[in-house]
N, CA, C and O atoms as a MOPAC input file, in Angstrom:
PM7 MOZYME 1SCF
protein

 N    129.38000 1    49.16300 1    32.77000 1
 C    128.62600 1    50.64400 1    32.49800 1
 C    127.85400 1    50.53100 1    31.07300 1
 O    128.44200 1    50.25200 1    30.02700 1
 N    126.67600 1    50.74500 1    31.15500 1
 C    125.59000 1    50.82400 1    29.87700 1
 C    126.31300 1    51.74300 1    29.03500 1
 O    126.89100 1    51.44400 1    27.99000 1
 N    126.24100 1    52.84900 1    29.55200 1
 C    126.02900 1    54.27200 1    28.32800 1
 C    127.79900 1    54.73800 1    29.33200 1
 O    128.05700 1    54.38800 1    30.48400 1
 N    128.77100 1    55.63800 1    28.33700 1
 C    129.62000 1    56.14900 1    29.27300 1
 C    129.00400 1    57.79800 1    29.29400 1
 O    129.66400 1    58.68500 1    29.83500 1
 N    127.85100 1    58.03900 1    28.73100 1
 C    127.27100 1    59.24400 1    28.82400 1
 C    125.67900 1    58.89500 1    28.90000 1
 O    125.21900 1    57.78400 1    29.16400 1
 N    125.03100 1    59.92400 1    28.65100 1
 C    123.32700 1    59.99700 1    28.44800 1
 C    123.61000 1    59.41100 1    26.77900 1
 O    124.65500 1    59.43900 1    26.12900 1
 N    122.18800 1    58.86400 1    26.38200 1
 C    122.13900 1    58.68200 1    25.25500 1
 C    121.61000 1    60.03400 1    24.40100 1
 O    121.16400 1    60.92700 1    25.12100 1
 N    121.60600 1    60.25500 1    23.16300 1
 C    121.64800 1    61.37500 1    21.85000 1
 C    119.87800 1    61.58800 1    22.29000 1
 O    118.94600 1    60.89100 1    22.69000 1
 N    120.10900 1    62.80500 1    21.97300 1
 C    118.13200 1    63.07700 1    21.92500 1
 C    117.47500 1    62.06400 1    20.75000 1
 O    116.31400 1    61.69400 1    20.92400 1
 N    118.11700 1    61.66900 1    19.70500 1
 C    117.89600 1    61.22700 1    18.93200 1
 C    117.29300 1    59.40900 1    19.28200 1
 O    116.26500 1    58.84200 1    18.91100 1
 N    118.26700 1    58.99700 1    19.99600 1
 C    118.08800 1    57.82900 1    20.58600 1
 C    116.91200 1    57.95100 1    21.63900 1
 O    116.02900 1    57.09700 1    21.56100 1
 N    116.81800 1    58.83600 1    22.52700 1
 C    115.51300 1    58.77300 1    22.91500 1
 C    114.47700 1    58.94200 1    22.58500 1
 O    113.48800 1    58.40500 1    23.08500 1
 N    114.48400 1    59.82500 1    21.55500 1
 C    112.90800 1    59.95000 1    20.47500 1
 C    112.97200 1    58.37300 1    19.84200 1
 O    111.89700 1    57.77200 1    19.83800 1
 N    113.98700 1    57.77200 1    19.38700 1
 C    113.54000 1    56.60900 1    18.83600 1
 C    113.29400 1    55.21900 1    19.95000 1
 O    112.86200 1    54.13100 1    19.57100 1
 N    113.61700 1    55.49500 1    21.15100 1
 C    112.83100 1    54.37100 1    22.35300 1
 C    111.69900 1    54.67800 1    22.36500 1
 O    110.90400 1    53.74300 1    22.46700 1
 N    111.00000 1    56.43100 1    22.24400 1
 C    109.72900 1    56.49600 1    22.65600 1
 C    108.74200 1    55.96700 1    21.56900 1
 O    107.63700 1    55.47900 1    21.80600 1
 N    109.44700 1    56.17900 1    20.03900 1
 C    108.54600 1    55.35300 1    19.00800 1
 C    108.69700 1    53.54500 1    19.26900 1
 O    107.83500 1    52.72800 1    18.94600 1
 N    109.88000 1    53.26200 1    19.86000 1
 C    110.15500 1    51.73500 1    19.23300 1
 C    111.13600 1    51.52100 1    20.76800 1
 O    112.35500 1    51.69400 1    20.75100 1
 N    110.52600 1    51.20300 1    21.79400 1
 C    111.35800 1    50.73800 1    22.64600 1
 C    112.21900 1    49.56300 1    22.51700 1
 O    113.41100 1    49.53100 1    22.82000 1
 N    111.48300 1    48.54400 1    22.01500 1
 C    112.26800 1    47.41600 1    22.14400 1
 C    113.72200 1    47.21300 1    21.15600 1
 O    114.62400 1    46.38500 1    21.28100 1
 N    113.51700 1    48.47200 1    19.99800 1
 C    114.88700 1    49.02700 1    19.35100 1
 C    115.65400 1    49.04700 1    19.99300 1
 O    116.62100 1    48.40000 1    19.59100 1
 N    115.82400 1    49.71000 1    21.31900 1
 C    116.55600 1    50.00900 1    22.31800 1
 C    116.69400 1    49.91500 1    23.32400 1
 O    116.52000 1    50.80600 1    24.15500 1
 N    117.10300 1    48.63000 1    23.55500 1
 C    117.24900 1    47.45600 1    24.99800 1
 C    118.53200 1    48.34500 1    25.88600 1
 O    118.53000 1    48.32000 1    27.11700 1
 N    119.66200 1    49.15700 1    25.06100 1
 C    120.38000 1    49.53600 1    25.86600 1
 C    119.99700 1    50.98600 1    26.30200 1
 O    120.53700 1    51.31900 1    27.35700 1
 N    119.30000 1    51.79500 1    25.80800 1
 C    118.69900 1    52.90600 1    26.20200 1
 C    117.51500 1    52.66800 1    27.75000 1
 O    117.30100 1    53.42400 1    28.69700 1
 N    117.04100 1    51.49700 1    27.47100 1
 C    116.05000 1    51.06800 1    28.35400 1
 C    116.68600 1    50.69300 1    29.88100 1
 O    116.23300 1    50.91800 1    31.00400 1
 N    117.78800 1    50.10100 1    29.49000 1
 C    118.71800 1    49.80900 1    30.92500 1
 C    119.33000 1    50.99300 1    31.58300 1
 O    119.25900 1    51.10000 1    32.80700 1
 N    119.97600 1    51.96500 1    30.79400 1
 C    120.19700 1    53.37800 1    30.78400 1
 C    119.40500 1    54.46000 1    32.06000 1
 O    119.79200 1    55.00700 1    33.09300 1
 N    118.17300 1    54.38000 1    31.33400 1
 C    117.09400 1    54.93300 1    31.53300 1
 C    116.54900 1    54.99300 1    33.25700 1
 O    116.30400 1    55.88200 1    34.07300 1
 N    116.53300 1    53.33200 1    33.22700 1
 C    116.13200 1    52.57500 1    34.46000 1
 C    117.17400 1    53.86600 1    35.64700 1
 O    116.61800 1    54.53300 1    36.52000 1
 N    118.17500 1    53.90400 1    35.45300 1
 C    119.34900 1    54.46300 1    36.40600 1
 C    119.35700 1    55.83600 1    36.27100 1
 O    119.78800 1    56.33100 1    37.31300 1
 N    119.08400 1    56.63400 1    35.48400 1
 C    119.22100 1    57.78100 1    35.06200 1
 C    117.85600 1    59.13200 1    35.29500 1
 O    116.86400 1    59.44300 1    34.63500 1
 N    118.23500 1    59.44300 1    36.07800 1
 C    116.86300 1    60.17800 1    36.55900 1
 C    116.83500 1    61.49800 1    35.34800 1
 O    115.69600 1    61.95300 1    35.24000 1
 N    117.69400 1    62.06600 1    34.58900 1
 C    118.00100 1    63.00100 1    34.01100 1
 C    117.04900 1    62.47200 1    32.32300 1
 O    116.19100 1    63.10100 1    31.70300 1
 N    117.56700 1    61.33500 1    32.07700 1
 C    117.03400 1    60.73800 1    31.02500 1
 C    115.73500 1    60.51200 1    31.47700 1
 O    114.90100 1    61.10700 1    30.79400 1
 N    115.24700 1    59.81000 1    32.45800 1
 C    113.75700 1    59.30200 1    32.76100 1
 C    112.84600 1    60.78100 1    32.40600 1
 O    111.91900 1    60.71300 1    31.59900 1
 N    113.20800 1    62.14200 1    33.09900 1
 C    112.79300 1    63.36900 1    32.98500 1
 C    112.52700 1    63.50400 1    31.54300 1
 O    111.33300 1    63.64700 1    31.28200 1
 N    113.53600 1    63.49400 1    30.28500 1
 C    113.59800 1    63.74500 1    29.46300 1
 C    112.76100 1    63.01500 1    28.32400 1
 O    112.27600 1    63.53200 1    27.31700 1
 N    112.71200 1    61.72500 1    28.71900 1
 C    111.77400 1    60.66700 1    28.41400 1
 C    110.51300 1    60.81200 1    28.27000 1
 O    109.81700 1    60.49800 1    27.30400 1
 N    110.02900 1    61.60700 1    29.87700 1
 C    108.36600 1    61.68300 1    30.12100 1
 C    108.39000 1    62.68600 1    28.88900 1
 O    107.68000 1    62.35900 1    27.93800 1
 N    109.31700 1    64.19100 1    28.75400 1
 C    108.66200 1    65.19300 1    27.85800 1
 C    108.80900 1    64.88200 1    26.93400 1
 O    108.11200 1    65.65500 1    26.27700 1
 N    109.37900 1    64.06000 1    26.10800 1
 C    109.43800 1    63.32600 1    24.63800 1
 C    107.74300 1    62.75200 1    24.89400 1
 O    106.72300 1    63.31000 1    24.49100 1
 N    107.83600 1    61.60400 1    25.60500 1
 C    106.34000 1    61.16500 1    25.77100 1
 C    104.90500 1    62.38100 1    25.51700 1
 O    103.80300 1    62.20600 1    24.99900 1
 N    105.29500 1    63.13300 1    25.90100 1
 C    104.27100 1    64.29400 1    26.29000 1
 C    104.05500 1    64.65400 1    24.91500 1
 O    102.96500 1    64.52300 1    24.35900 1
 N    105.34500 1    65.21800 1    24.22800 1
 C    105.23500 1    65.39800 1    23.01900 1
 C    104.63900 1    64.89700 1    22.01500 1
 O    103.92500 1    65.57400 1    21.27600 1
 N    104.91500 1    63.29800 1    21.81500 1
 C    104.67600 1    62.40900 1    21.21000 1
 C    103.19100 1    61.94300 1    21.08300 1
 O    102.73900 1    61.28900 1    20.14400 1
 N    102.34400 1    62.48700 1    22.43300 1
 C    100.62600 1    62.32900 1    22.77100 1
 C    100.22700 1    63.35000 1    22.10600 1
 O     99.26700 1    63.15600 1    21.36000 1
 N    100.88500 1    64.87400 1    22.16900 1
 C    100.41000 1    65.58500 1    21.75200 1
 C    100.36900 1    65.60800 1    20.39800 1
 O     99.30300 1    65.90200 1    19.85600 1
 N    101.44200 1    65.32400 1    19.66900 1
 C    101.40100 1    65.04800 1    18.30800 1
 C    100.56200 1    64.24100 1    17.39100 1
 O    100.29200 1    64.34900 1    16.19500 1
 N    100.17800 1    63.26200 1    18.46700 1
 C     99.23100 1    62.00300 1    18.04700 1
 C     97.94800 1    62.54500 1    18.00400 1
 O     97.18800 1    62.06400 1    17.16400 1
 N     97.32700 1    63.89600 1    19.08900 1
 C     96.30900 1    64.57800 1    19.04600 1
 C     96.19600 1    65.20400 1    18.13400 1
 O     95.06900 1    65.01300 1    17.67700 1
 N     96.86700 1    66.04500 1    17.42700 1
 C     97.09400 1    66.84000 1    16.65900 1
 C     96.58500 1    66.63700 1    15.08100 1
 O     95.98500 1    67.24200 1    14.19200 1
 N     97.32600 1    65.20200 1    15.38800 1
 C     96.95400 1    64.30500 1    13.83000 1
 C     96.04600 1    63.84200 1    13.76100 1
 O     95.40900 1    63.76500 1    12.71100 1
 N     95.62300 1    63.30600 1    15.03300 1
 C     94.06700 1    62.65900 1    14.92400 1
 C     92.89100 1    63.61500 1    14.46700 1
 O     91.98700 1    63.26500 1    13.70800 1
 N     93.07300 1    65.30800 1    15.23300 1
 C     92.21600 1    65.91900 1    15.33300 1
 C     92.46200 1    66.40500 1    13.33400 1
 O     91.60000 1    66.91400 1    12.61700 1
 N     93.49800 1    66.12300 1    13.04200 1
 C     93.29500 1    66.80900 1    11.50100 1
 C     93.15200 1    65.60800 1    10.50000 1
 O     93.15900 1    65.82500 1     9.28800 1
 N     93.03500 1    64.47400 1    10.95700 1
 C     92.04400 1    63.48800 1    10.43300 1
 C     93.47600 1    62.45500 1     9.62600 1
 O     93.38900 1    62.04400 1     8.46900 1
 N     94.73600 1    62.19000 1    10.55500 1
 C     95.57800 1    61.77900 1    10.20300 1
 C     96.96500 1    62.25700 1     9.52900 1
 O     98.09200 1    61.81800 1     9.75800 1
 N     96.58400 1    63.25700 1     8.65300 1
 C     97.96500 1    63.93200 1     8.09200 1
 C     97.87800 1    65.29100 1     8.42900 1
 O     96.91700 1    66.04000 1     8.25800 1
 N     98.73300 1    65.48500 1     8.81600 1
 C     99.05800 1    67.16600 1     9.60200 1
 C     99.37400 1    68.08400 1     8.02100 1
 O     98.91400 1    69.19900 1     7.77700 1
 N    100.11100 1    67.40700 1     7.25400 1
 C    100.26100 1    67.99500 1     5.72400 1
 C    101.32700 1    69.26300 1     6.32000 1
 O    101.43800 1    69.65000 1     7.48300 1
 N    101.98300 1    69.69900 1     5.20700 1
 C    102.79800 1    71.02200 1     4.99100 1
 C    102.34900 1    72.49100 1     5.96700 1
 O    102.98800 1    73.11600 1     6.81300 1
 N    100.90800 1    72.68400 1     5.37800 1
 C    100.35100 1    73.71600 1     5.24400 1
 C     99.94800 1    73.83300 1     7.02600 1
 O    100.27000 1    74.84300 1     7.65100 1
 N     99.25000 1    72.72200 1     7.66600 1
 C     98.99800 1    72.51100 1     9.10000 1
 C    100.26800 1    72.54700 1    10.08200 1
 O    100.24200 1    73.10500 1    11.17800 1
 N    101.30100 1    71.93100 1     9.59000 1
 C    102.58600 1    72.01000 1    10.45900 1
 C    102.82500 1    73.47700 1    10.50300 1
 O    103.13300 1    74.09400 1    11.52300 1
 N    102.63800 1    74.05800 1     9.15900 1
 C    103.79300 1    75.61800 1     9.48000 1
 C    102.27500 1    76.30600 1    10.47700 1
 O    102.36100 1    77.12300 1    11.39400 1
 N    101.14000 1    75.75200 1    10.00600 1
 C    100.04800 1    76.65400 1    11.29700 1
 C    100.17600 1    76.35100 1    12.32000 1
 O     99.80500 1    77.16400 1    13.16600 1
 N    100.69100 1    75.19600 1    12.73200 1
 C    101.05700 1    74.96600 1    14.44600 1
 C    101.91700 1    75.33600 1    14.85000 1
 O    102.05800 1    75.25100 1    16.07000 1
 N    102.94300 1    75.93900 1    14.04100 1
 C    104.22000 1    76.17800 1    14.41200 1
 C    103.98400 1    77.64700 1    14.69100 1
 O    104.31400 1    78.06600 1    15.80000 1
 N    103.54100 1    78.33600 1    13.95800 1
 C    103.00300 1    79.65900 1    13.73100 1
 C    102.60900 1    79.77400 1    15.41300 1
 O    103.32800 1    80.20800 1    16.31300 1
 N    101.11000 1    79.19200 1    15.51100 1
 C    100.39600 1    79.17900 1    16.58700 1
 C    101.25100 1    78.95600 1    17.91300 1
 O    100.98000 1    79.79400 1    18.77200 1
 N    102.09500 1    78.14700 1    18.23600 1
 C    102.68400 1    77.80100 1    19.33800 1
 C    103.70500 1    79.06500 1    19.70200 1
 O    103.91300 1    79.50400 1    20.83300 1
 N    104.41600 1    79.64000 1    18.18800 1
 C    105.24300 1    80.70400 1    18.80200 1
 C    104.71300 1    81.48100 1    19.08300 1
 O    105.26100 1    82.01200 1    20.04900 1
 N    103.28300 1    82.27700 1    18.61600 1
 C    102.64700 1    83.28500 1    19.00000 1
 C    102.26000 1    82.83800 1    20.66600 1
 O    102.47800 1    83.70900 1    21.50800 1
 N    101.82900 1    81.82100 1    21.02600 1
 C    102.06500 1    81.46600 1    22.42500 1
 C    102.97800 1    81.66400 1    23.44300 1
 O    102.82700 1    82.04200 1    24.60500 1
 N    104.26900 1    81.23700 1    22.59400 1
 C    105.60900 1    81.55400 1    23.14700 1
 C    105.97900 1    82.92300 1    23.43500 1
 O    106.75500 1    83.30100 1    24.31300 1
 N    105.20100 1    83.77500 1    22.41600 1
 C    105.48200 1    85.20500 1    22.19100 1
 C    104.84000 1    86.11800 1    23.72000 1
 O    105.33100 1    86.76500 1    24.64500 1
 N    103.17700 1    85.58900 1    23.17100 1
 C    102.73700 1    86.23300 1    24.42800 1
 C    103.09300 1    85.34400 1    26.05200 1
 O    102.40300 1    85.58900 1    27.04100 1
 N    103.79400 1    84.72800 1    26.07800 1
 C    103.83700 1    84.05600 1    27.85800 1
 C    105.19600 1    85.02700 1    27.84500 1
 O    105.56000 1    85.23600 1    29.00300 1
 N    105.93100 1    85.58900 1    26.98500 1
 C    107.49700 1    86.04500 1    27.20500 1
 C    108.40200 1    85.22200 1    27.21600 1
 O    109.45600 1    85.48900 1    27.79300 1
 N    108.17900 1    83.84400 1    26.48600 1
 C    109.39100 1    82.72600 1    26.08100 1
 C    109.25700 1    82.80700 1    24.92800 1
 O    108.26000 1    83.03300 1    24.24200 1
 N    110.63300 1    82.55500 1    24.59600 1
 C    111.19100 1    82.56900 1    23.02800 1
 C    110.99600 1    81.54600 1    22.83200 1
 O    110.89000 1    80.74600 1    23.76100 1
 N    110.84300 1    81.09300 1    21.24200 1
 C    111.16700 1    80.09700 1    20.88000 1
 C    112.16400 1    79.03400 1    21.27800 1
 O    111.97900 1    77.85300 1    21.57000 1
 N    113.03500 1    79.60100 1    21.22900 1
 C    114.23500 1    78.36400 1    21.51500 1
 C    115.04600 1    78.95400 1    22.85400 1
 O    115.01100 1    80.18400 1    22.80200 1
 N    115.59100 1    78.59500 1    23.74900 1
 C    116.44400 1    79.41900 1    24.34900 1
 C    117.57400 1    80.10400 1    23.94800 1
 O    118.63800 1    79.57100 1    23.63100 1
 N    117.31900 1    81.38400 1    23.96400 1
 C    118.46600 1    82.59900 1    23.72500 1
 C    118.22600 1    82.80300 1    22.34000 1
 O    119.22400 1    83.17800 1    21.72500 1
 N    117.41400 1    82.69400 1    21.81700 1
 C    116.41900 1    83.58800 1    20.55900 1
 C    115.44700 1    84.38400 1    21.21200 1
 O    114.81800 1    84.18800 1    22.25200 1
 N    115.44400 1    85.63000 1    20.13400 1
 C    114.49000 1    86.72500 1    20.72700 1
 C    112.87200 1    86.03400 1    20.23400 1
 O    112.76300 1    84.96000 1    19.64200 1
 N    112.13500 1    86.59700 1    20.48800 1
 C    110.43900 1    86.22500 1    20.11800 1
 C    110.61200 1    86.14600 1    18.51300 1
 O    111.43800 1    86.85000 1    17.93000 1
 N    109.62700 1    85.08200 1    17.73600 1
 C    109.79500 1    85.04800 1    16.40500 1
 C    109.60800 1    86.27100 1    15.77700 1
 O    110.10400 1    86.35100 1    14.65300 1
 N    108.81400 1    87.59300 1    16.35700 1
 C    108.30500 1    88.88100 1    15.67600 1
 C    109.34500 1    89.75600 1    15.87400 1
 O    109.48500 1    90.72400 1    15.12500 1
 N    110.10200 1    89.53500 1    16.80100 1
 C    111.34500 1    90.82300 1    17.30300 1
 C    111.86300 1    91.79100 1    16.22500 1
 O    111.93900 1    93.01900 1    16.23600 1
 N    112.17800 1    90.93300 1    15.34300 1
 C    112.91500 1    91.50700 1    14.59000 1
 C    112.43400 1    92.44900 1    13.69000 1
 O    113.02000 1    93.39600 1    13.16400 1
 N    111.27200 1    92.05800 1    13.58000 1
 C    110.44600 1    93.11900 1    12.81600 1
 C    109.75200 1    94.72000 1    13.19900 1
 O    109.36600 1    95.68500 1    12.53900 1
 N    109.83300 1    94.43500 1    14.36600 1
 C    109.48300 1    95.57900 1    15.58700 1
 C    110.71300 1    96.22200 1    15.71500 1
 O    111.67600 1    95.46000 1    15.80800 1
 N    110.96900 1    97.56000 1    15.74900 1
 C    111.97200 1    98.40200 1    16.03500 1
 C    111.97500 1    98.54400 1    17.47000 1
 O    111.01300 1    98.47300 1    18.23500 1
 N    113.66000 1    98.83500 1    17.82900 1
 C    113.64700 1    98.73300 1    19.40400 1
 C    113.06600 1    99.67400 1    20.33800 1
 O    113.13200 1    99.46300 1    21.54900 1

């Protein structure tokens, strides 16, 4: 057995950035459908982040990161989804019930 359970999200993220550093993760992912799906999502996220960095000229900076997060939260709110499972939309605390 390669892992007694699936690798942590941190190890999967490291694998996306630096596959050679995580050979055990590579072997596990070959056999685990759940981890392959998680890896595909992490790779999509990494690609989106790379595109955002390129559009920003390489450095997002704190203010741009905050603006991106705000835009994403608004998009989630508008779609009826919350920013995280089980959390209310970002601006729901400001609205009366």
